[in-house]
Tab-separated table of C-alpha atoms and ligand atoms in Angstrom:
chain	number	residue	atom	x	y	z
D	231	MET	CA	16.028	14.898	16.168
D	232	THR	CA	18.935	14.381	13.927
D	233	ASP	CA	19.630	16.360	10.953
D	234	LEU	CA	18.386	13.408	8.726
D	235	THR	CA	15.248	12.744	10.737
D	236	ALA	CA	14.255	16.447	10.484
D	237	PHE	CA	14.815	16.584	6.673
D	238	ILE	CA	12.810	13.469	6.117
D	239	ALA	CA	10.087	14.900	8.207
D	240	GLY	CA	9.649	18.073	6.360
D	241	LEU	CA	10.062	16.311	2.869
D	242	PRO	CA	6.904	16.476	0.943
D	243	LYS	CA	6.137	13.031	-0.246
D	244	ALA	CA	3.233	10.703	-1.577
D	245	GLU	CA	2.298	7.365	-0.163
D	246	LEU	CA	1.607	4.791	-2.935
D	247	HIS	CA	1.479	1.438	-0.985
D	248	MET	CA	-0.737	1.497	2.006
D	249	HIS	CA	-3.547	-0.985	2.924
D	250	ILE	CA	-6.080	0.758	4.875
D	251	GLU	CA	-6.891	-2.074	6.888
D	252	GLY	CA	-3.347	-2.361	7.720
D	253	SER	CA	-3.469	0.914	9.520
D	254	LEU	CA	-5.728	-0.280	12.364
D	255	GLU	CA	-3.922	0.363	15.519
D	256	PRO	CA	-4.497	-1.801	18.405
D	257	GLU	CA	-6.116	1.188	20.216
D	258	LEU	CA	-8.752	1.706	17.517
D	259	MET	CA	-9.241	-2.015	17.144
D	260	PHE	CA	-10.074	-2.046	20.860
D	261	ALA	CA	-12.330	1.152	20.579
D	262	LEU	CA	-14.371	-0.366	17.773
D	263	ALA	CA	-14.742	-3.792	19.139
D	264	GLN	CA	-16.343	-2.133	22.172
D	265	ARG	CA	-18.491	0.295	19.973
D	266	ASN	CA	-19.521	-2.678	17.937
D	267	ASN	CA	-19.726	-5.282	20.531
D	268	VAL	CA	-17.310	-7.458	18.608
D	269	ALA	CA	-15.223	-10.186	20.583
D	270	ILE	CA	-11.368	-9.998	19.745
D	271	PRO	CA	-9.182	-12.724	21.203
D	272	PHE	CA	-6.967	-10.390	23.130
D	273	ALA	CA	-7.201	-8.856	26.548
D	274	SER	CA	-5.058	-5.712	26.047
D	275	VAL	CA	-3.319	-3.698	23.410
D	276	GLU	CA	-0.051	-4.849	24.711
D	277	GLU	CA	-1.152	-8.322	23.966
D	278	VAL	CA	-2.203	-7.360	20.402
D	279	ARG	CA	1.229	-5.775	19.750
D	280	ALA	CA	2.979	-8.874	21.294
D	281	ALA	CA	1.262	-11.034	18.839
D	282	TYR	CA	2.645	-8.904	15.852
D	283	SER	CA	5.576	-11.200	15.211
D	284	PHE	CA	5.557	-12.700	11.770
D	285	SER	CA	7.937	-15.332	9.941
D	286	ASN	CA	6.190	-14.887	6.582
D	287	LEU	CA	3.414	-13.050	4.690
D	288	GLN	CA	0.940	-15.788	5.690
D	289	ASP	CA	1.480	-15.291	9.419
D	290	PHE	CA	0.945	-11.789	8.982
D	291	LEU	CA	-2.375	-12.011	6.792
D	292	ASP	CA	-3.979	-14.371	9.299
D	293	ILE	CA	-3.855	-11.837	11.956
D	294	TYR	CA	-4.624	-9.069	9.482
D	295	TYR	CA	-7.891	-10.467	8.397
D	296	GLN	CA	-8.875	-11.167	12.091
D	297	GLY	CA	-8.266	-7.697	12.872
D	298	ALA	CA	-10.538	-6.237	10.402
D	299	ASN	CA	-13.469	-8.020	12.034
D	300	VAL	CA	-14.180	-5.017	14.194
D	301	LEU	CA	-15.021	-2.775	10.961
D	302	LEU	CA	-18.740	-3.117	10.713
D	303	LYS	CA	-20.193	0.269	9.906
D	304	GLU	CA	-19.705	3.301	7.564
D	305	GLU	CA	-18.230	5.433	10.507
D	306	ASP	CA	-15.775	2.682	11.331
D	307	PHE	CA	-14.126	2.867	7.862
D	308	ARG	CA	-14.340	6.754	8.141
D	309	ASP	CA	-12.607	6.665	11.589
D	310	LEU	CA	-10.028	4.248	10.218
D	311	ALA	CA	-9.292	6.619	7.274
D	312	ILE	CA	-9.286	9.745	9.561
D	313	ALA	CA	-6.730	8.119	12.054
D	314	TYR	CA	-4.474	7.232	9.129
D	315	PHE	CA	-4.599	10.692	7.432
D	316	ASP	CA	-4.263	12.602	10.777
D	317	ARG	CA	-1.044	10.423	11.431
D	318	VAL	CA	0.703	10.971	8.213
D	319	ALA	CA	-0.053	14.633	7.957
D	320	ALA	CA	2.642	14.946	10.416
D	321	ASP	CA	4.909	12.879	8.040
D	322	GLY	CA	4.827	15.262	5.268
D	323	VAL	CA	2.386	13.043	3.093
D	324	VAL	CA	0.522	15.434	0.685
D	325	HIS	CA	-1.099	12.766	-1.352
D	326	ALA	CA	-1.804	9.085	-0.795
D	327	GLU	CA	-3.146	6.128	-2.994
D	328	ILE	CA	-4.516	3.680	-0.609
D	329	PHE	CA	-5.546	0.118	-0.996
D	330	PHE	CA	-8.622	-1.313	0.371
D	331	ASP	CA	-9.823	-5.048	0.343
D	332	PRO	CA	-13.541	-5.035	-0.291
D	333	GLN	CA	-13.769	-8.844	-0.161
D	334	THR	CA	-12.498	-8.931	3.436
D	335	HIS	CA	-15.632	-7.131	4.423
D	336	THR	CA	-18.307	-8.118	1.837
D	337	ASP	CA	-17.456	-11.782	2.877
D	338	ARG	CA	-18.714	-10.793	6.457
D	339	GLY	CA	-21.753	-9.468	5.143
D	340	ILE	CA	-21.007	-5.884	4.913
D	341	HIS	CA	-22.233	-4.051	1.842
D	342	PHE	CA	-19.563	-2.737	-0.506
D	343	ASP	CA	-21.202	0.655	-0.572
D	344	VAL	CA	-20.792	0.890	3.287
D	345	VAL	CA	-17.002	0.709	2.923
D	346	MET	CA	-16.833	2.927	-0.020
D	347	ARG	CA	-18.805	5.666	1.718
D	348	GLY	CA	-16.953	5.447	4.904
D	349	LEU	CA	-13.575	5.697	3.173
D	350	LEU	CA	-14.584	8.526	0.899
D	351	ALA	CA	-15.776	10.298	4.161
D	352	GLY	CA	-12.363	9.957	5.624
D	353	MET	CA	-10.708	11.092	2.445
D	354	ALA	CA	-12.732	14.308	2.236
D	355	ASP	CA	-12.055	15.145	5.795
D	356	ALA	CA	-8.178	14.822	5.115
D	357	GLU	CA	-8.495	17.127	2.138
D	358	ALA	CA	-10.489	19.605	4.217
D	359	ARG	CA	-8.462	19.601	7.385
D	360	HIS	CA	-4.959	18.637	6.009
D	361	GLY	CA	-4.934	19.302	2.256
D	362	ILE	CA	-4.056	15.871	1.530
D	363	THR	CA	-5.361	14.595	-1.721
D	364	SER	CA	-6.021	10.736	-2.240
D	365	LYS	CA	-7.219	8.126	-4.462
D	366	LEU	CA	-8.618	4.456	-3.908
D	367	ILE	CA	-7.151	1.369	-5.211
D	368	LEU	CA	-9.480	-1.669	-4.976
D	369	CYS	CA	-7.475	-4.740	-4.289
D	370	PHE	CA	-8.585	-8.224	-5.251
D	371	LEU	CA	-7.668	-11.023	-2.735
D	372	ARG	CA	-5.600	-13.415	-4.750
D	373	HIS	CA	-6.238	-16.303	-2.468
D	374	LEU	CA	-9.800	-16.247	-3.640
D	375	ASP	CA	-10.966	-17.284	-7.117
D	376	GLU	CA	-11.653	-15.408	-10.275
D	377	ASP	CA	-15.462	-15.349	-9.897
D	378	ALA	CA	-15.096	-13.770	-6.588
D	379	ALA	CA	-13.000	-10.917	-8.166
D	380	PHE	CA	-15.255	-10.524	-11.005
D	381	ALA	CA	-18.339	-10.321	-8.424
D	382	THR	CA	-16.290	-7.532	-6.711
D	383	LEU	CA	-15.508	-5.510	-9.915
D	384	GLU	CA	-19.411	-5.749	-10.512
D	385	GLN	CA	-20.151	-4.307	-6.982
D	386	ALA	CA	-17.702	-1.484	-7.839
D	387	LYS	CA	-19.366	-0.391	-10.972
D	388	PRO	CA	-21.584	2.385	-9.405
D	389	TRP	CA	-18.352	3.850	-7.919
D	390	LEU	CA	-15.870	3.941	-10.852
D	391	ASP	CA	-15.611	7.550	-10.880
D	392	ARG	CA	-14.211	7.132	-7.224
D	393	ILE	CA	-11.949	4.304	-7.827
D	394	GLU	CA	-8.557	4.857	-9.503
D	395	ALA	CA	-7.252	1.495	-10.033
D	396	VAL	CA	-7.475	-2.295	-9.177
D	397	GLY	CA	-4.764	-4.079	-7.284
D	398	LEU	CA	-3.994	-7.537	-6.422
D	399	ASP	CA	-2.811	-8.601	-2.882
D	400	SER	CA	-2.868	-11.242	-0.072
D	401	SER	CA	-1.155	-14.625	-0.457
D	402	GLU	CA	1.010	-14.524	-3.160
D	403	LEU	CA	2.519	-17.985	-3.481
D	404	GLY	CA	0.599	-20.360	-5.427
D	405	HIS	CA	-1.658	-17.426	-6.802
D	406	PRO	CA	0.249	-16.027	-9.923
D	407	PRO	CA	-1.160	-13.016	-11.615
D	408	SER	CA	-2.230	-15.350	-14.541
D	409	LYS	CA	-5.230	-16.260	-12.234
D	410	PHE	CA	-6.478	-12.862	-12.797
D	411	GLU	CA	-5.671	-11.947	-16.375
D	412	ARG	CA	-9.386	-11.656	-17.373
D	413	VAL	CA	-10.622	-9.696	-14.307
D	414	PHE	CA	-7.755	-7.149	-14.945
D	415	ALA	CA	-8.646	-6.908	-18.695
D	416	ALA	CA	-12.236	-6.169	-17.779
D	417	ALA	CA	-11.212	-3.540	-15.193
D	418	ALA	CA	-9.065	-2.019	-17.949
D	419	ALA	CA	-11.911	-2.005	-20.226
D	420	LEU	CA	-13.715	0.003	-17.595
D	421	GLY	CA	-11.115	2.709	-17.598
D	422	LEU	CA	-9.280	1.650	-14.315
D	423	LYS	CA	-5.427	1.556	-13.890
D	424	ARG	CA	-3.883	-1.525	-12.615
D	425	VAL	CA	-1.201	-2.257	-9.894
D	426	ALA	CA	-0.343	-5.808	-8.363
D	427	HIS	CA	1.853	-7.161	-5.688
D	428	ALA	CA	4.360	-9.326	-7.348
D	429	GLY	CA	7.815	-10.425	-6.219
D	430	GLU	CA	7.458	-9.928	-2.627
D	431	GLU	CA	7.604	-13.688	-1.656
D	432	GLY	CA	6.767	-14.989	-5.164
D	433	PRO	CA	9.497	-15.464	-7.845
D	434	ALA	CA	10.508	-12.906	-10.700
D	435	GLU	CA	8.432	-14.879	-12.864
D	436	TYR	CA	5.284	-13.391	-11.222
D	437	VAL	CA	6.539	-9.920	-12.082
D	438	HIS	CA	6.764	-10.933	-15.701
D	439	GLU	CA	3.214	-12.057	-15.626
D	440	ALA	CA	2.192	-8.940	-13.860
D	441	LEU	CA	3.601	-6.922	-16.709
D	442	ASP	CA	2.569	-9.110	-19.698
D	443	LEU	CA	-0.730	-10.417	-18.506
D	444	LEU	CA	-2.247	-7.830	-16.324
D	445	HIS	CA	-0.511	-4.777	-17.966
D	446	ILE	CA	0.149	-3.098	-14.651
D	447	ASP	CA	0.828	0.725	-14.357
D	448	ARG	CA	2.802	0.132	-11.136
D	449	LEU	CA	4.552	-2.894	-9.296
D	450	ASP	CA	3.833	-3.383	-5.637
D	451	HIS	CA	7.173	-4.553	-3.879
D	452	GLY	CA	8.842	-6.081	-6.758
D	453	ASN	CA	11.947	-7.093	-4.615
D	454	ARG	CA	12.323	-10.570	-6.467
D	455	SER	CA	12.815	-8.756	-9.808
D	456	LEU	CA	16.468	-8.327	-8.870
D	457	ASP	CA	16.868	-12.335	-9.318
D	458	ASP	CA	16.530	-11.506	-13.055
D	459	SER	CA	18.913	-9.012	-14.772
D	460	ALA	CA	16.868	-8.777	-17.772
D	461	LEU	CA	13.758	-7.913	-15.785
D	462	VAL	CA	15.606	-5.274	-13.947
D	463	ARG	CA	16.603	-3.801	-17.373
D	464	ARG	CA	12.904	-3.963	-18.722
D	465	LEU	CA	11.588	-2.234	-15.528
D	466	ALA	CA	14.223	0.552	-15.756
D	467	GLU	CA	13.690	1.025	-19.407
D	468	GLU	CA	9.888	0.993	-18.818
D	469	ARG	CA	10.176	3.473	-16.179
D	470	MET	CA	7.991	1.325	-13.907
D	471	THR	CA	7.444	2.417	-10.570
D	472	LEU	CA	8.082	-0.001	-7.694
D	473	THR	CA	6.361	0.593	-4.270
D	474	VAL	CA	8.936	-0.727	-1.930
D	475	CYS	CA	8.093	-1.336	1.864
D	476	PRO	CA	11.362	-1.501	3.953
D	477	LEU	CA	9.726	-2.210	7.372
D	478	SER	CA	7.379	-4.777	5.921
D	479	ASN	CA	10.176	-6.440	4.150
D	480	LEU	CA	11.871	-6.797	7.510
D	481	LYS	CA	8.847	-7.833	9.693
D	482	LEU	CA	7.760	-10.636	6.987
D	483	CYS	CA	11.401	-11.795	6.593
D	484	VAL	CA	11.775	-10.795	2.952
D	485	VAL	CA	15.108	-9.372	4.195
D	486	GLY	CA	17.042	-10.478	7.189
D	487	ASP	CA	18.218	-7.165	8.196
D	488	MET	CA	17.693	-3.543	7.211
D	489	LYS	CA	21.422	-3.465	6.479
D	490	GLU	CA	20.676	-5.900	3.690
D	491	HIS	CA	17.816	-3.953	2.135
D	492	PRO	CA	18.203	-3.576	-1.559
D	493	VAL	CA	16.859	0.011	-1.884
D	494	ASP	CA	20.032	1.627	-2.918
D	495	ARG	CA	20.884	-1.448	-5.287
D	496	MET	CA	17.449	-0.653	-6.833
D	497	LEU	CA	18.063	3.035	-7.406
D	498	ALA	CA	21.523	2.211	-8.844
D	499	GLU	CA	19.809	-0.008	-11.222
D	500	GLY	CA	17.844	2.812	-12.526
D	501	LEU	CA	14.628	1.579	-11.036
D	502	ARG	CA	11.941	3.977	-10.055
D	503	VAL	CA	11.785	3.034	-6.332
D	504	THR	CA	9.200	4.527	-3.836
D	505	LEU	CA	9.204	3.982	-0.049
D	506	ASN	CA	5.952	3.063	1.584
D	507	SER	CA	4.660	1.737	4.860
D	508	ASP	CA	2.349	-1.197	3.527
D	509	ASP	CA	0.548	-2.093	6.883
D	510	PRO	CA	1.855	0.740	9.395
D	511	ALA	CA	0.019	-0.610	12.459
D	512	TYR	CA	1.351	-4.092	11.954
D	513	PHE	CA	5.006	-3.470	10.764
D	514	GLY	CA	6.028	-0.836	13.268
D	515	GLY	CA	5.973	2.346	11.348
D	516	TYR	CA	4.580	4.908	9.211
D	517	ILE	CA	5.996	6.296	5.956
D	518	ASN	CA	8.696	8.349	7.690
D	519	ASP	CA	9.747	5.380	10.001
D	520	ASN	CA	10.423	3.560	6.533
D	521	PHE	CA	12.433	6.397	5.126
D	522	ARG	CA	14.456	6.503	8.395
D	523	ALA	CA	14.973	2.670	8.473
D	524	ALA	CA	16.114	2.585	4.987
D	525	ALA	CA	18.437	5.632	5.335
D	526	GLU	CA	20.144	4.438	8.365
D	527	GLY	CA	20.240	0.718	7.206
D	528	ARG	CA	21.705	1.539	3.920
D	529	GLY	CA	23.433	4.940	4.611
D	530	LEU	CA	21.144	6.695	2.045
D	531	THR	CA	22.291	10.368	0.952
D	532	ARG	CA	19.960	13.293	0.989
D	533	GLU	CA	20.142	13.069	-2.693
D	534	GLN	CA	18.981	9.346	-2.620
D	535	ILE	CA	16.173	10.481	-0.175
D	536	VAL	CA	14.953	13.350	-2.227
D	537	GLU	CA	15.044	10.889	-5.444
D	538	LEU	CA	12.543	8.654	-3.410
D	539	ALA	CA	10.238	11.390	-2.604
D	540	GLU	CA	10.415	12.597	-6.381
D	541	ASN	CA	9.610	9.141	-7.436
D	542	SER	CA	6.568	9.060	-5.111
D	543	PHE	CA	4.986	11.748	-7.203
D	544	LYS	CA	6.277	10.746	-10.653
D	545	GLY	CA	4.746	7.158	-10.072
D	546	SER	CA	1.329	8.410	-8.610
D	547	PHE	CA	-1.693	8.586	-10.767
D	548	LEU	CA	-2.067	12.376	-10.254
D	549	SER	CA	-2.192	14.439	-13.541
D	550	ASP	CA	1.109	15.768	-15.271
D	551	ALA	CA	0.387	19.264	-13.964
D	552	GLU	CA	-0.228	18.153	-10.450
D	553	ILE	CA	3.161	16.184	-10.346
D	554	ASP	CA	4.836	19.003	-11.559
D	555	ALA	CA	3.569	21.257	-8.785
D	556	HIS	CA	4.518	18.474	-6.363
D	557	LEU	CA	8.147	18.106	-7.846
D	558	THR	CA	8.812	21.906	-7.657
D	559	LYS	CA	7.932	21.780	-3.851
D	560	VAL	CA	10.077	18.802	-3.148
D	561	ARG	CA	12.967	20.630	-5.117
D	562	GLU	CA	12.331	23.944	-3.360
D	563	TYR	CA	12.340	22.112	0.252
D	564	ALA	CA	15.701	19.993	-0.781
D	565	ALA	CA	17.368	23.453	-1.954
D	566	ASN	CA	16.909	25.098	1.214
B	91	ADE	N1	-2.270	-7.338	2.265
B	91	ADE	C1	-1.862	-6.356	3.149
B	91	ADE	N2	-0.513	-6.362	3.363
B	91	ADE	C2	0.071	-7.067	2.234
B	91	ADE	C3	1.265	-7.468	1.675
B	91	ADE	N3	2.326	-6.976	2.106
B	91	ADE	N4	1.215	-8.475	0.763
B	91	ADE	C4	0.336	-8.983	0.303
B	91	ADE	N5	-0.898	-8.782	0.667
B	91	ADE	C5	-1.164	-7.913	1.592
B	92	ZN	ZN1	1.031	-4.260	0.365
């Protein structure tokens, strides 16, 4: 292990951009396919991994939604969450705010409550066994219509005390944030925080819409904001947190090479950048792999790496007292 790898490994951190369906490793996909008697179009784990070559977001989404077909029962969602938390416990993750896509499951006839109960069981297990705290972010699929998002929000109502925020994901181009202005307003009225994927493949204009129409508390990806210098200044002034995902950016061709990743440019612009894995089972790495890839690709300093970890707590939906306690631990670690 290099010094930097060891330093990243022990650094306490939060993960703020991770789709739980995107943490489904091929091995678990096969095990669940067998357990649930679901056919999958792959003969082996190696064949699944070989299929994970994408030239854009849609390429990935097609295979990601197909993978989710093996998730049927409460225990499947629980086991999926347990596998993620067990894996990131080794990466120094002490808090995670995880996305889930209920429509991917309810559209297959699985009840919203089955998904919730399973994920909550996995989260309770993570807290009991690893001391990892977590929160849930319900994402609306933006390729579906507003009515479908409203129906999903309705299904979430009995669970509002267990859902922290709503988010917006799936195919970005052609599905601007404005399409979901009313459903985000309804979510806000219910006391939910708001995040949205914007500026991953879509233009800086979508980031403006996410800020002005969805009133987001956090920006997921946001890479294309860099095309608009006034927007960058605004994001910096508003202390907006960006959940950046380096290996995802590489695998989905948002950047051509990790040597060209804008993480340090974003930091230099005063943006509150965090590093995250997005869909770790599909993009070749968990959160520390993302820290390492960005650090090596861009020659990040220890100070920059510590800043990224601090930002992960500052940008979280934890209380101020919880954030302060985590920041103290990061600084103690960095000082030793
Ligand atoms: N769903 C899962 N991962 C996603 C991503 N990177 N962008 C949009 N939707 C997603
Ligand atoms: Zn994402």
